[in-house]
Structure formats: structure tokens, C-alpha cells
Amino acid sequence: MRINREDIERVAQLAALKVDEDTLATTTEQIGKILEYVSQLSALVDAAGPSDQVSSVWLGTDRPQAPRPDDVAPPDLHRPLEHFAPALRERLFLVPRLAMMEDE
Amino acid sequence: MSDIRARAREAADRIETDGRRLNAVLAFDRDGLLRQADAAAGRRQAPLAGVVIGVKDNIATLEYPTTCASRILEGYRSPYEATAVRRLKEAGALIACKTNLDEFAMGSSTEHSAYGRTLHPERPELVCGGSSGGSAALVAAGAVDAALGSETGGSVRQPAAFCGVVGVKPTYGRVSRYGLVAFGSSLDQIGVVARSVVMAANVLSVISGRDPNDATCADREPFRPPEFPRDLAGFTVGVPAEYFPRDLDPGIRAGCEQAKRALREAGASVREISLPNTRLAIPTYYIIAPAEASSNLARYDGARYGLRVAPPDGDVHAMFRATRGAGFGPEVRRRILVGTYVLSAGYYDAYYRKACAARALIAQDFTRAFQSGVDLILTPTTPTTAFRAGEKMDDPVAMYLADVFVCPANLAWLCAISVPAGRSNGLPVGVQLIGPQFGEARLFQAAAVLERALDAQAEVR
Amino acid sequence: MSWETVIGLEVHVQLKTRTKMFCACSTAFGDPPNTHVCPVCLGLPGALPRPNQGAVRLAVRAALALGCTVHRTSVFARKNYFYPDLPKGYQISQFERPLATNGQLSIGDKSIGITRLHLEEDAGKSLHDRFPQATAVDFNRCGVPLIEIVTEPDLRSPEEARRYLVALKQVLEYLEVSDCNMEEGSLRVDANLSVRRPGDPLGTKQEVKNMNSFAAVERALGKLRDQQIAALEAWQRDPQWKGGDSPISLTTFTARTGDLTPMRVKEESHDYRYFPEPDLPPLDLTWYDIDPEIERATLPELPAAKAARFATDYGLPAYDAGVLSATRSIADYFEAVVKAGVDGKEAANWVMGPVLQDANENAGVFRVPPQRLAALVQLVRQAAVSLQAAKQVFSVIASSNEDPQAAVERLGLLQVGDQDQLRTWIDSVLQAHPEERRRYQAGETKLLAFFMGQVMRASRGKADPKAAQELLRLTLDQK
Ligand SMILES: [Mg+2]
Ligand SMILES: [Zn+2]
């Protein structure tokens, strides 16, 4: 299976990543090599494997920590939002207007 | 003048000279360091009083920016700090500087930093390893006493081996990841680079232990450094055949042979074992890590913090694409694309699900080995000594293979350490010990014996 | 040949917790923007989710009440997409291993299958009209715990869909897991609908979102059904109609008040790339200290069971039992009145009449405490006050907070049953109407009503009618 420009464009769209026209060919080739390399797994591993792997987090026999009780606590924020927000007005984060307004 | 203040001044000088020369430092504040030293001089009984520590720049600090060596977080100052950093400060350690890394910890050479590569501390034309290259180089140069690094697939042990210092990756869940900028969440763990095994153990003891801010952190007391016995009577060390391929660098092989002899001389029994699924590790790793990364890095969109590139007349989605396209470097972009691809409709089963099954097989190999009576596993840390800068930059897969011996421990949620084992053609050789989950005590004990027995400066024989 | 309508519903319900799903920020509604935010719900670099035990417990209780199989181990998953109000670029939800599956909810005659119920986090709020050229985002709501409840395609009409929603809301309110307030967005409905000839496989579904009331859901679904049938029939008559392809395409409509507007949604945005959330271990209920059997045992009596019990225990008609169990507060009030000594049917009449009328006019508050209503009913039973007057007294004490007896006295509505007093009134009436008295005694007994009217008038309404009539007849029949 070979990766083509359309595959990369589709994936770049999903990843919200602008890929320049002039790097598209190189990118396609490199991603193709990486995918070709990792796809050797298909031949090496049976579909299921030894366990029904449903979560990638594994704590051995350890118990995870006690769950968080439903009590409000102050936020771990030691700088105001203005300090890191690229655009803030009346405490709202501003972004360029959404073209398709799927909300009301 | 107190020794703590004197050491801080010396460290500051070295950070400004060696640190700058090696391009190992992304942020430093001399006055801030000296102020911390003054405060620490008043509480000498604190466990790490006056110990000078560098922090990899993907770990959140209040005093310095946290950039992940990326344009997308240029100048970003975290409004909160990582649990590990907070604990170091509470223990009297001095947070000296932020260290260079491959962008978002994606790389094995610290060449993929948006702020320039870090040089090998002894041979500037070589790489220092990565992604925690800045941390390893600074420790090797003696500028800091220890440094925090982070591991997703060997990013502490591999540069430690290249630079001739100790690098430890704790068991997954040993150290809180709160404040560690996520790359591959199921693999990530904060690790320690130090010039001695004992220092590494002491730093780990401070940063480890349960933390309600990380649900994947184990519900355990902090790690307690063990007694360091002079011998290893009763230890069984397994040596997996799969880690010694025919084309293994002869110097590396010799380093491992020397380590084996040292372990036997210390009373350990050393025997060959098999980890048959080892060959699955790199392809598995390069599916799981990019998949998780593609999702973990989705938050860098220019909306709430960091870089924003908004094309005129473009809507918010245009801003997302432009910001991310301009803010991420080539390797990060590649991994996001690969990760997005392997999770996308129609490919998930063939890639991600397969990789999870392979990961379980890899972990099972280790479980079986440890169940068969092996306490620790000895392997080379890297297939070669430090390579030339630029050598693997155009061949991502070749770069990935630099992690072939280190990434299985991440995939299997184990603890592992790299210890200097002498030199090959003048360059440091590291050997690796891998332990079972939460088996750090024996790991450090054996590492300390190797450290004492092996001359890190001498050529391997 | 007729058409069959097939509807499935996905309902998102905000859980009534103090804190968000994955951080300790408050879930309070209506505060200034971005006041309940922290590194976790802003998606800052390095922040990690911390699941809320209280939210998990509420979700388990909801699942049990809906007859679901609750799984001891379920798995959080990431749903990846880019949107300005989604700070991490993914929503933490559940996918392959949801919290609960395979439930059902009865809507009277019929049982509606529930495919799954899972936990997830809400997104922030995007405001598109606040500033020119900009979308403004408030993350106060971001991370509020939700359960998503998905039905089987079991609903066969828009009217059934509405009935399902009413029943679902009733159950969730009984459980006190959610406010279920559609205006505040704590209950949101996505619907899908297709039509087919009976016996045919399922047709192409179309989706409707953003309805602001159950009535709007019913209305939108009715329009969508009619629209699909009209298109399919036109296509059947002329297979070349609109190019010859099926006229039903995968379209999503928005329908705030029930009018359908197609939404433009990019196709690739549906590839959500779900995968297990690597920042969270599997959700193991034992580790959350939640035992589904204990939760089941502490569930409140649910609406259907309560209505059935009211019908048998108090001999009420099904309709009355339904009204009295419509909400937990009505049912609790009704039962408190019964417990205070009022007969079931009598209590039902009072609650369904004056009590609910007064509550509806006063924001649902039951202004007369059950004990006090019982005391008033007791006065009627003792004939100290007429039923008519008692209803008048009820509205008075609802606002004055008076003791019923005192109010009756103050208003002069006390009924007189005292024989001597009654005799005085009766005697005066008989004296004033000798001719009628003669006619009565001659056999014109229907004049009793006339005399009663006169007695009531003489007593200015205070005479206990029952006692007065008895004494009147006795007196008339004596001579
Ligand atoms: Mg949902
Ligand atoms: Zn929060």
C-alpha cells in the first residue's frame, strides 16, 4: 500500500496542519517510508494478541489513586489569563470568527 | 561564604560558559539562582539543600518559560508548575535553568530543537543524544549536579549514554506527570540525569510518590533509596540474546561484556535469556507514540496560549491550520501526520490496534523473564556511540532505530537505568539495566556496583 | 401503501455535581465568563484529567434506573476534532467500552431500548455575535460532566419521541442526577429519523440538532418525516427525479424551535479517531468505591412504580396516579398529606385541584404544608366548614400562613351544627312561612329544599347543611 498526496492532504486536514505545496512531495515520501516501516507489524502480530487490550495505561498490580471527591477547590493558576491569552476581551477568549456557525 | 552559595556561583558560571557553548540551556536567571541559594543556605537539613538542578524545557516551571523547544510555545510561561519541580524546590534544590531538547521531546539527538541543536559535551561535531540532550550535556559538563529529563522512548537513557552520565527512567506511575507536557501519555515518565547513581536515586526519591493531580500516578509512597551493598550476592541478571545482534558495534559489545564480568565478580549470577518479541518494539513504538502525540498536540491551536498565526480574512479553522503549520517543526509535523493516519477511519485496526497487541506481547516477554527468576536485565543502552550531527536528519527511520534498546522499557511500563561503562574510541559507552515495575531499589543497587567496578574514563576491553 | 417512521434519540444530560468531570472547578451556571477555569479545563500544556467520583456515581444510578447493564470496568476514550470551544482538541468520552449498555425505558404501552449510556465532558460555549469578526469563548461550562443516552431505533413517531423524552426527564429528575433544563442546556437532544415501507431494511437517516424544547423535537421530527415521505414518493413516481439518486442524503438539520435548517458539516470532520484515553486508567467501579448493587438498593422509587402503587394502595384511577407521580415533589407532597391522616382519594382530589393550581401559580412551591392541609380537610370532615368554604380558606392560608381553624374563624366561615342554634333558625323560618309548612305537611315534600334555602339564608351560610336538614325534616315531620 502506497501513500499518495491525497492521503497526506486528508490527514493534514484532520490534524489541522497546513502543509506547504512545496514540501508536500517530501512529506509524502517521508511519511510513506515511516508507514511502510511500521506496517511490518501486520505480518508479525496476530490480530488479537495475548490480551484484550482496552487501555494503554497499565499500573501493574497497583491500585490507581483514590478518586477525586466532588468538592470545589481553587484553580492551580498563578498568573491571570491575560498573561498567556493571545486575545482576551471582557474575560472571553477571542478567535477569528467561525465560518460555519454550527451553533445557534 | 557558604558552600551552597559557592556551588551556585560556580554552576552559574558554567551554565553561562559551557551551557551556552553547548547550546544546552534555553532559559537561565543568574540572580534567581543565587537568590535560591541564599534561601537554601538557611535550610541545610533539607534533603536536596543546594543541589543544582536543570529542568528539561517540557516540564512546567513558574520561574522560566516552558517552550518544549518549539516555536509554538515561544515565550510561554506556565501559570502553574509541575509536581516534580515543586517537590524539588520544597526539598531545597536550586532550579537553575531550563534545558534544550528535541521539539516536544520528539527525537534522539536534540537536533530537532527550534532553538538550535545541543552539542556533544566533548566532541562538538557529534550529537549529545536526545531528546533530553540539554540535560545530559549540562550534567556531563558539570554545570548542574543533576537534571530532570523526560522519557517516552529512551529520551533520558540514550543521551546519558552518549554523554557518559547516569540516566534513569522510573517505572510508569512512579513520578507524577502533572506539568510534564504530554507527548505519548501511556509512555511518558519524568526521569533523572546525574553524575552518580546515588544522586539519581536521591533526586528520584524527592520527585516520586502519589499525586492526586495525575490519575496514572501509582498510589505509593515516594521511592526510598536503598542501602548500597558492596556485592550482589543473590542477584540474577538476565542477558537477552536479541539485544546483541551480529552487527552490534564492537565497542558497545565490549562494554556490555565488561559489565557482565563486573556483575559476576560482585556475586550476581548472569544468564542468557530470550525476549522474542524485541523486534516488534520500534514499529510498535512508532505507532503508539505518534498516535498519542497527534492527540496530545492538538491543544496547540493558537486560541488560548502560545503562537497565533491568523491569515487575513481566514476563519478560526484557518487560524488553527496556519498556527500549527508555522509553529511545529518538521519532525513534530511528521509524527502528527503519522499519528493521525494510524488512528483514522479504516486504518485504526491495522495500525493502532495491532500495535496495542504487540505492546502486550513485548510486556509479556519481560513479565515471563522476571517470573523465571531474573531480577534485572542487562543490555546495551544504544547500538552505537554518539553519532555525527546531521547524519540521520534526512532519514527518520534511521534516527528511530537509535532507540531500539531503550524503547521496550517504556512500552512495558518498566524501570531502567543507563550507567557509563567506559569508552570506545574515546566516546562514552552506556550499559542498561532493566527492572520490573517498581523494582528501582535493586536497579540502583546493581547500577551502583557497576558504577564502582567500571572505569567510565577508560577504553573498554 | 403506508410508510413507517424510525426514530433514534441521543440525549446529553448534565449531571448535577459541584465540580467538573475532570477538575475541581465549580459547575455553577451564569457566572462571569472564564471564572471557573483551571489548567485542566483550559487544556494547558502538562495538565491532566482527574475523574470526579460523584459524577461516576450519578451516571451509575442513572444507568441502573434505565435498566442498563452497568459494567464494572469501562474505558474513557478521546474523541478528536478541532473546534474553538474544545480546548484540548479532543473530548474525553467513552467509545468501545461504555459505562452501561442494554437498558430500556417504558413509555406506557411500549418499551424503548437504550443502546448505551456513557460518561463524557461538556465543551465550552462559543459566542458568535458578541464581537464583530470574532468568536468569543467561555470555558465555564467546559468539562461539566455529561451522560449521553442513546436509544435503539425503536421510536415510531414524533409523538412517541416526545413521550420518551418526557419519561426520561421524569426518571432523571426523580434520581436527582440532573436539572434537565433545556433552556439552560442541561438536557440536549439529537434525533435521527428515517422512513421505510414496513418490512424493508432501514432507510437513510437524517439528523436534527439544537431543539430548545420537547415540542420543538416533535415538530422538527414531524416535518422531517413529511419531507422524506414527500421526496421518496416523488422519486417513486419519477425515478429520474432530481438526477435519479435517492433523494434522501446524509444531512444534519438545526431546528431550534422545530423549523428545519440544513447545516453545512464537512465530511472529514466525522473521522473522530477515537482511541483509549492514555491519561486515565480504566474506570473500575471498585476503585471508585461504587457498588452497583448498593446503588440499586438506594435508588428512589421510580415514576412508573410509584404510579402503580398509588393506583393500588389508594384506589386511584390510572390518570390520577400518573398526575400525582409526575414529579417527585408532587408525589412526596401527596403522600405527606395522606400520612397526615387524609383519605387517599380525598387527598388526591385536593392535590390535583387547589394544591397544584396554587403551586403552578407560584413557581411550583407547595405553599400550604401537608399537615396544615390535613387539618383543613379535617375541619371539612367534622363539618366545621363547608367544602366550598374550605377551598376559599385554602387560598387564604396559602399566602397568609395561618392556622386553618383560625382562618375559618377569622373569616366567619365556621359551620354551625349546634342543635339549639339550628332550632332557633328553623323555628324562625317555619314561623315566617306557615302556608308552605302546611303544603309540605299535606305531602308536598319537595318544599324541603325551599326551607333549607331559607335556613341557610337565615344562618347567613353558617348552618351545617347536613345537620340543619336533618333537624328541619324532623321538625316538619313532627306535627
Ligand atoms: Mg456525546
Ligand atoms: Zn477546571
XYZ file of N, CA and C in Angstrom, chain B residues 286-434:
447
model
N 6.625 3.370 17.207
C 6.375 4.441 16.234
C 4.965 4.422 15.653
N 4.101 3.589 16.236
C 2.657 3.742 16.003
C 2.017 4.381 17.234
N 2.319 3.791 18.406
C 1.644 4.262 19.624
C 2.058 5.690 19.979
N 3.347 5.963 19.973
C 3.791 7.298 20.387
C 3.247 8.393 19.457
N 3.349 8.259 18.131
C 2.759 9.310 17.283
C 1.240 9.398 17.399
N 0.579 8.254 17.587
C -0.883 8.299 17.726
C -1.256 9.162 18.925
N -0.636 8.871 20.070
C -0.946 9.656 21.265
C -0.495 11.103 21.080
N 0.649 11.292 20.427
C 1.154 12.645 20.224
C 0.209 13.463 19.347
N -0.351 12.830 18.321
C -1.212 13.586 17.403
C -2.383 14.178 18.173
N -2.855 13.458 19.185
C -3.958 13.944 20.003
C -3.468 14.907 21.086
N -2.357 14.550 21.735
C -1.827 15.418 22.801
C -1.421 16.795 22.287
N -1.005 16.883 21.027
C -0.547 18.162 20.492
C -1.656 18.940 19.780
N -2.884 18.410 19.869
C -3.998 19.126 19.232
C -4.309 20.430 19.949
N -3.925 20.520 21.232
C -4.273 21.711 22.010
C -3.487 22.952 21.579
N -2.416 22.749 20.822
C -1.633 23.914 20.386
C -2.259 24.447 19.118
N -3.247 25.325 19.306
C -4.054 25.770 18.170
C -4.100 27.283 18.066
N -3.381 27.988 18.957
C -3.335 29.444 18.884
C -4.535 30.145 19.504
N -5.435 29.372 20.121
C -6.653 30.004 20.641
C -6.469 30.557 22.045
N -5.768 29.818 22.906
C -5.740 30.197 24.329
C -4.365 30.626 24.832
N -3.300 30.140 24.157
C -1.936 30.479 24.591
C -0.989 30.167 23.443
N 0.227 30.640 23.577
C 1.245 30.309 22.587
C 1.081 31.084 21.294
N 1.822 30.598 20.286
C 1.845 31.274 18.981
C 0.455 31.301 18.341
N 0.144 32.435 17.677
C -1.057 32.500 16.857
C -0.686 33.066 15.497
N -1.019 32.342 14.454
C -0.857 32.862 13.098
C -2.244 32.870 12.474
N -2.773 34.069 12.234
C -4.131 34.172 11.698
C -4.074 34.814 10.325
N -4.344 34.046 9.278
C -4.319 34.634 7.941
C -5.425 35.693 7.817
N -5.167 36.785 7.103
C -6.214 37.796 6.956
C -7.436 37.167 6.294
N -8.611 37.532 6.769
C -9.877 37.030 6.239
C -10.100 35.541 6.487
N -9.197 34.899 7.209
C -9.403 33.480 7.476
C -10.265 33.297 8.703
N -10.961 32.154 8.776
C -11.763 31.900 9.968
C -10.909 31.160 10.994
N -11.565 30.691 12.046
C -10.801 30.104 13.148
C -10.088 28.832 12.707
N -10.714 28.067 11.810
C -10.040 26.842 11.355
C -8.805 27.171 10.518
N -8.887 28.247 9.769
C -7.703 28.695 9.013
C -6.595 29.086 9.986
N -6.998 29.705 11.098
C -6.005 30.067 12.106
C -5.374 28.814 12.715
N -6.197 27.816 13.026
C -5.641 26.571 13.573
C -4.571 26.010 12.632
N -4.930 25.900 11.343
C -4.018 25.276 10.385
C -2.739 26.088 10.220
N -2.907 27.403 10.134
C -1.737 28.260 9.908
C -0.824 28.257 11.132
N -1.423 28.354 12.321
C -0.637 28.371 13.554
C 0.157 27.083 13.690
N -0.509 25.976 13.475
C 0.141 24.684 13.674
C 1.165 24.405 12.568
N 0.819 24.848 11.364
C 1.758 24.655 10.257
C 3.039 25.442 10.476
N 2.904 26.662 11.025
C 4.078 27.507 11.224
C 4.790 27.198 12.537
N 4.045 26.743 13.538
C 4.608 26.604 14.878
C 5.361 25.315 15.123
N 4.995 24.242 14.425
C 5.653 22.951 14.637
C 6.773 22.753 13.633
N 7.862 22.157 14.084
C 8.975 21.825 13.201
C 8.691 20.547 12.419
N 9.619 20.206 11.491
C 9.362 19.090 10.565
C 9.127 17.739 11.249
N 9.924 17.415 12.283
C 9.748 16.099 12.907
C 8.407 16.011 13.639
N 8.031 17.095 14.321
C 6.746 17.098 15.022
C 5.608 16.973 14.002
N 5.736 17.695 12.888
C 4.705 17.597 11.849
C 4.593 16.168 11.323
N 5.761 15.551 11.084
C 5.737 14.159 10.604
C 5.004 13.260 11.585
N 5.327 13.410 12.865
C 4.708 12.495 13.830
C 3.219 12.759 13.972
N 2.826 14.022 13.890
C 1.385 14.312 13.956
C 0.674 13.665 12.768
N 1.285 13.757 11.597
C 0.650 13.175 10.406
C 0.591 11.647 10.502
N 1.699 11.043 10.932
C 1.698 9.580 11.079
C 0.652 9.161 12.122
N 0.658 9.861 13.260
C -0.276 9.511 14.337
C -1.725 9.679 13.915
N -2.003 10.749 13.171
C -3.367 10.975 12.694
C -3.762 9.878 11.713
N -2.820 9.525 10.872
C -3.088 8.481 9.876
C -3.444 7.151 10.544
N -2.620 6.729 11.522
C -2.842 5.396 12.094
C -4.111 5.323 12.946
N -4.658 6.477 13.337
C -5.908 6.461 14.098
C -7.121 6.689 13.197
N -6.890 7.025 11.936
C -8.012 7.476 11.115
C -8.852 6.293 10.642
N -10.070 6.613 10.233
C -11.050 5.589 9.866
C -10.477 4.663 8.807
N -10.571 3.382 9.059
C -10.101 2.405 8.089
C -8.684 1.924 8.352
N -7.925 2.622 9.196
C -6.536 2.238 9.454
C -6.290 1.875 10.909
N -7.226 2.233 11.771
C -7.060 2.024 13.215
C -6.729 0.565 13.542
N -7.491 -0.358 12.987
C -7.289 -1.774 13.324
C -5.939 -2.282 12.844
N -5.576 -1.860 11.644
C -4.329 -2.365 11.061
C -3.109 -1.801 11.778
N -3.221 -0.610 12.311
C -2.063 0.012 12.951
C -2.211 0.086 14.471
N -3.105 0.936 14.944
C -3.129 1.198 16.380
C -3.505 -0.049 17.179
N -4.552 -0.742 16.738
C -4.974 -1.925 17.499
C -3.888 -3.008 17.469
N -3.281 -3.168 16.300
C -2.172 -4.126 16.176
C -1.041 -3.753 17.124
N -0.724 -2.466 17.161
C 0.384 -2.010 17.996
C 0.093 -2.264 19.473
N -1.162 -2.107 19.879
C -1.513 -2.385 21.279
C -1.323 -3.867 21.586
N -1.689 -4.707 20.626
C -1.491 -6.154 20.818
C 0.003 -6.468 20.894
N 0.789 -5.831 20.028
C 2.237 -6.063 20.037
C 2.853 -5.578 21.345
N 2.329 -4.471 21.836
C 2.847 -3.936 23.097
C 2.621 -4.943 24.231
N 1.450 -5.562 24.214
C 1.161 -6.561 25.238
C 2.138 -7.739 25.124
N 2.487 -8.114 23.901
C 3.449 -9.214 23.706
C 4.822 -8.847 24.250
N 5.228 -7.610 23.980
C 6.535 -7.140 24.449
C 6.560 -7.146 25.979
N 5.489 -6.649 26.578
C 5.420 -6.606 28.040
C 5.428 -8.019 28.607
N 4.745 -8.920 27.906
C 4.668 -10.307 28.367
C 6.053 -10.974 28.374
N 6.864 -10.653 27.372
C 8.250 -11.163 27.354
C 8.961 -10.825 28.665
N 8.857 -9.574 29.069
C 9.547 -9.137 30.285
C 8.950 -9.811 31.517
N 7.615 -9.848 31.562
C 6.969 -10.483 32.714
C 7.462 -11.913 32.870
N 7.520 -12.640 31.751
C 7.974 -14.037 31.811
C 9.407 -14.121 32.289
N 10.254 -13.205 31.787
C 11.661 -13.224 32.199
C 11.769 -12.995 33.701
N 11.045 -11.999 34.200
C 11.137 -11.711 35.632
C 10.531 -12.844 36.455
N 9.482 -13.472 35.918
C 8.871 -14.593 36.652
C 9.798 -15.806 36.675
N 10.694 -15.887 35.688
C 11.587 -17.044 35.633
C 12.764 -16.893 36.590
N 12.743 -15.880 37.421
C 13.782 -15.758 38.433
C 14.839 -14.713 38.142
N 14.688 -14.005 37.030
C 15.640 -12.945 36.712
C 15.232 -11.683 37.471
N 16.172 -11.044 38.151
C 15.864 -9.807 38.884
C 16.000 -8.589 37.990
N 17.028 -8.610 37.160
C 17.320 -7.462 36.300
C 17.786 -7.984 34.950
N 17.696 -7.098 33.960
C 18.128 -7.475 32.611
C 19.211 -6.504 32.183
N 20.310 -7.049 31.658
C 21.423 -6.208 31.207
C 21.441 -6.162 29.685
N 21.509 -4.957 29.145
C 21.582 -4.790 27.684
C 22.457 -3.582 27.375
N 22.871 -3.414 26.109
C 23.462 -2.129 25.739
C 22.379 -1.055 25.812
N 22.779 0.195 26.050
C 21.793 1.286 26.023
C 21.531 1.703 24.574
N 22.597 1.773 23.782
C 22.469 2.263 22.401
C 23.201 1.308 21.461
N 22.834 1.265 20.202
C 23.547 0.385 19.263
C 24.923 0.926 18.883
N 25.119 2.243 19.014
C 26.414 2.844 18.672
C 26.723 3.914 19.712
N 27.936 4.440 19.669
C 28.231 5.625 20.465
C 27.668 6.837 19.721
N 27.863 8.024 20.301
C 27.282 9.246 19.727
C 27.627 9.369 18.238
N 26.599 9.686 17.455
C 26.825 9.795 16.006
C 26.998 11.246 15.586
N 27.357 11.422 14.314
C 27.656 12.770 13.830
C 26.371 13.566 13.625
N 26.433 14.844 13.945
C 25.283 15.712 13.722
C 24.927 15.703 12.239
N 23.657 15.709 11.944
C 23.216 15.756 10.552
C 23.110 14.399 9.901
N 23.787 13.410 10.484
C 23.887 12.096 9.860
C 22.535 11.443 9.594
N 21.592 11.586 10.537
C 20.316 10.883 10.401
C 19.143 11.842 10.173
N 19.480 13.096 9.905
C 18.402 14.097 9.836
C 17.463 13.873 8.657
N 17.969 13.313 7.567
C 17.104 13.131 6.399
C 16.498 11.735 6.341
N 16.785 10.928 7.347
C 16.281 9.556 7.331
C 15.606 9.250 8.672
N 14.349 9.634 8.812
C 13.662 9.476 10.099
C 13.744 8.055 10.646
N 13.612 7.049 9.763
C 13.600 5.675 10.279
C 14.963 5.314 10.894
N 16.051 5.768 10.269
C 17.383 5.508 10.831
C 17.505 6.160 12.199
N 16.985 7.354 12.335
C 17.008 8.042 13.629
C 16.211 7.231 14.656
N 15.056 6.698 14.228
C 14.214 5.946 15.163
C 14.960 4.720 15.697
N 15.794 4.117 14.847
C 16.476 2.886 15.256
C 17.535 3.134 16.335
N 17.888 4.409 16.555
C 18.825 4.729 17.632
C 18.219 4.373 19.000
N 16.881 4.187 19.057
C 16.192 3.916 20.327
C 15.814 2.447 20.489
N 16.396 1.594 19.637
C 15.935 0.213 19.599
C 16.055 -0.508 20.939
N 17.096 -0.225 21.738
C 17.274 -0.933 23.002
C 16.586 -0.251 24.189
N 16.248 1.006 24.005
C 15.684 1.738 25.151
C 14.158 1.773 25.161
N 13.542 1.771 23.970
C 12.086 1.984 23.993
C 11.266 0.799 24.521
N 11.788 -0.460 24.509
C 10.952 -1.537 25.082
C 10.563 -1.293 26.539
N 11.456 -0.713 27.340
C 11.119 -0.483 28.754
C 9.949 0.485 28.889
N 9.855 1.463 27.974
C 8.709 2.380 28.012
C 7.433 1.640 27.620
N 7.543 0.833 26.559
C 6.357 0.105 26.100
C 5.838 -0.839 27.183
N 6.760 -1.375 27.992
C 6.361 -2.354 29.004
C 6.212 -1.737 30.397
N 6.226 -0.419 30.501
C 5.969 0.311 31.747
C 6.995 -0.030 32.844
N 8.238 -0.368 32.436
C 9.247 -0.848 33.385
C 10.177 0.280 33.823
N 11.059 -0.022 34.799
C 12.103 0.933 35.149
C 13.415 0.484 34.515
N 14.274 1.441 34.216
C 15.541 1.107 33.560
C 16.529 2.232 33.820
N 17.803 1.873 33.741
C 18.852 2.861 34.015
C 20.000 2.637 33.050
N 20.658 3.713 32.646
C 21.880 3.585 31.849
C 23.060 4.062 32.695
N 24.113 3.258 32.719
C 25.287 3.573 33.517
C 26.501 3.610 32.597
N 27.428 4.574 32.795
C 28.632 4.613 31.957
C 29.451 3.340 32.166
N 29.941 2.806 31.050
C 30.673 1.545 31.136
C 32.016 1.665 30.424
N 32.619 2.828 30.414
C 33.892 3.005 29.733
C 33.710 3.687 28.397
N 34.760 3.620 27.582
C 34.746 4.363 26.328
C 35.150 3.482 25.157
N 34.623 3.849 24.004
C 35.009 3.167 22.783
C 35.477 4.243 21.823
N 36.704 4.124 21.363
C 37.311 5.174 20.550
C 37.153 6.540 21.204
N 37.278 6.555 22.501
C 37.225 7.813 23.241
C 35.833 8.297 23.573
N 34.809 7.596 23.052
C 33.438 8.069 23.299
C 32.743 7.189 24.325
N 31.906 7.824 25.157
C 31.252 7.075 26.235
C 30.372 5.938 25.699
N 30.415 4.827 26.439
C 29.547 3.681 26.175
C 28.655 3.520 27.399
N 27.358 3.293 27.162
C 26.451 3.064 28.296
C 25.933 1.648 28.278
N 25.767 1.084 29.475
C 25.040 -0.183 29.561
C 23.738 0.067 30.308
N 22.762 -0.760 29.961
C 21.435 -0.558 30.519
C 21.045 -1.717 31.423
N 20.425 -1.381 32.548
C 19.778 -2.386 33.387
C 18.284 -2.102 33.350
N 17.496 -3.161 33.145
C 16.037 -3.014 33.134
C 15.496 -3.803 34.306
